[in-house]
Short mmCIF file of C-alpha atoms in Angstrom, two decimals:
data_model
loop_
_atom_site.label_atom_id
_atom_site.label_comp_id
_atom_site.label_asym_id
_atom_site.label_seq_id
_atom_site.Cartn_x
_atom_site.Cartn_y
_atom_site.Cartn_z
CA UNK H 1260 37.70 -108.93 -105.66
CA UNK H 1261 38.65 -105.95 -107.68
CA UNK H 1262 36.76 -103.86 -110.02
CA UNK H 1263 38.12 -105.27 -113.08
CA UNK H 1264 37.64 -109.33 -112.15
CA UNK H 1265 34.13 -108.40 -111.01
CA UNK H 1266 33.21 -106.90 -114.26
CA UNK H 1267 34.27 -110.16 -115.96
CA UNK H 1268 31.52 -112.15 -113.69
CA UNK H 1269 29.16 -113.65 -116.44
CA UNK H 1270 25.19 -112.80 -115.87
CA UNK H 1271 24.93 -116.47 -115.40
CA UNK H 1272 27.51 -116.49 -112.40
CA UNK H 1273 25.67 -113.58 -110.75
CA UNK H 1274 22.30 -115.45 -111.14
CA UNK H 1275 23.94 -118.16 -109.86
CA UNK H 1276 25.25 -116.81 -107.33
CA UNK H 1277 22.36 -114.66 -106.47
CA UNK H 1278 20.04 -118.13 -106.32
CA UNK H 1279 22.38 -119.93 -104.29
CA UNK H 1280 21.96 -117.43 -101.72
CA UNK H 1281 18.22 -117.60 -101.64
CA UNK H 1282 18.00 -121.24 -101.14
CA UNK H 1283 20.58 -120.45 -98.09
CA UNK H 1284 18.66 -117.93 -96.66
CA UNK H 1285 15.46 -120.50 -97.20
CA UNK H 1286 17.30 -123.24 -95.54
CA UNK H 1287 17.61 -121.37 -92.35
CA UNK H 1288 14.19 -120.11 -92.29
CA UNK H 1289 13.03 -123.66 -92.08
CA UNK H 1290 15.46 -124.60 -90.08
CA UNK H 1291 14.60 -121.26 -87.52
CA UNK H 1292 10.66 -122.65 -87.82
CA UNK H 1293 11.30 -126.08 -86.87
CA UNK H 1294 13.57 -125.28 -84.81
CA UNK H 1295 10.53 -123.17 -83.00
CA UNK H 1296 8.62 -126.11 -83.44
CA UNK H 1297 10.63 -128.50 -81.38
CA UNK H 1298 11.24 -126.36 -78.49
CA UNK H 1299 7.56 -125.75 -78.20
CA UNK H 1300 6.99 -129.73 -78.74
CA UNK H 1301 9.43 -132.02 -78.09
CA UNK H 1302 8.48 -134.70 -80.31
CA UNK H 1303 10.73 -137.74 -82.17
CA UNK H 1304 8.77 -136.45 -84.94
CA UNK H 1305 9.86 -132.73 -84.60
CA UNK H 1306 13.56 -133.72 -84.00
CA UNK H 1307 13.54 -135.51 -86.91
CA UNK H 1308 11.99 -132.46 -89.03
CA UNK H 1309 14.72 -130.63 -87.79
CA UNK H 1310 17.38 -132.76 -88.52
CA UNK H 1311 16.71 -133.17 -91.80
CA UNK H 1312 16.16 -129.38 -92.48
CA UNK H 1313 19.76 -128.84 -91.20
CA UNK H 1314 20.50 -132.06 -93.34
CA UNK H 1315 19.90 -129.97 -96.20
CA UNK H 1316 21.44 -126.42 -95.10
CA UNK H 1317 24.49 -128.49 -94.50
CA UNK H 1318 24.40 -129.94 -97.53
CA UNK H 1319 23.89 -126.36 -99.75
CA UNK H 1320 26.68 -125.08 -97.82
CA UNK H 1321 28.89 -127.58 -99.73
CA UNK H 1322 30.16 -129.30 -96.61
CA UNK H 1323 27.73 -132.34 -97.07
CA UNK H 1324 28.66 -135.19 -100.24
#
């Protein structure tokens, strides 16, 4: 991106943007906990918390429908 087409980014597409990597960075934090959580206890219960935390990391990545 070059100087001039960055200066054209809106405020909204930078808060945008800036949100969107947030919720990332939160959707791998609870993905790293229960993650943490499963190794210590192997549950059904546990793999399924897990599962659906990197359900939704998947998902805000764009590469889920």
């Amino acid at each position: 991106m070059t100087k001039s087409s960055a200066a054209h980014l809106g405020p909204a597409t930078v808060i945008f943007a800036l949100y969107h990597a947030l919720t990332l960075i939160s959707d791998l934090e609870t993905c790293r906990q229960n993650l943490r959580i499963y190794r210590a206890r192997p549950t059904g219960n546990n793999l399924v918390r897990l599962l659906v935390a990197e359900g939704v990391f998947i998902r805000d990545l764009g590469l889920g429908k």
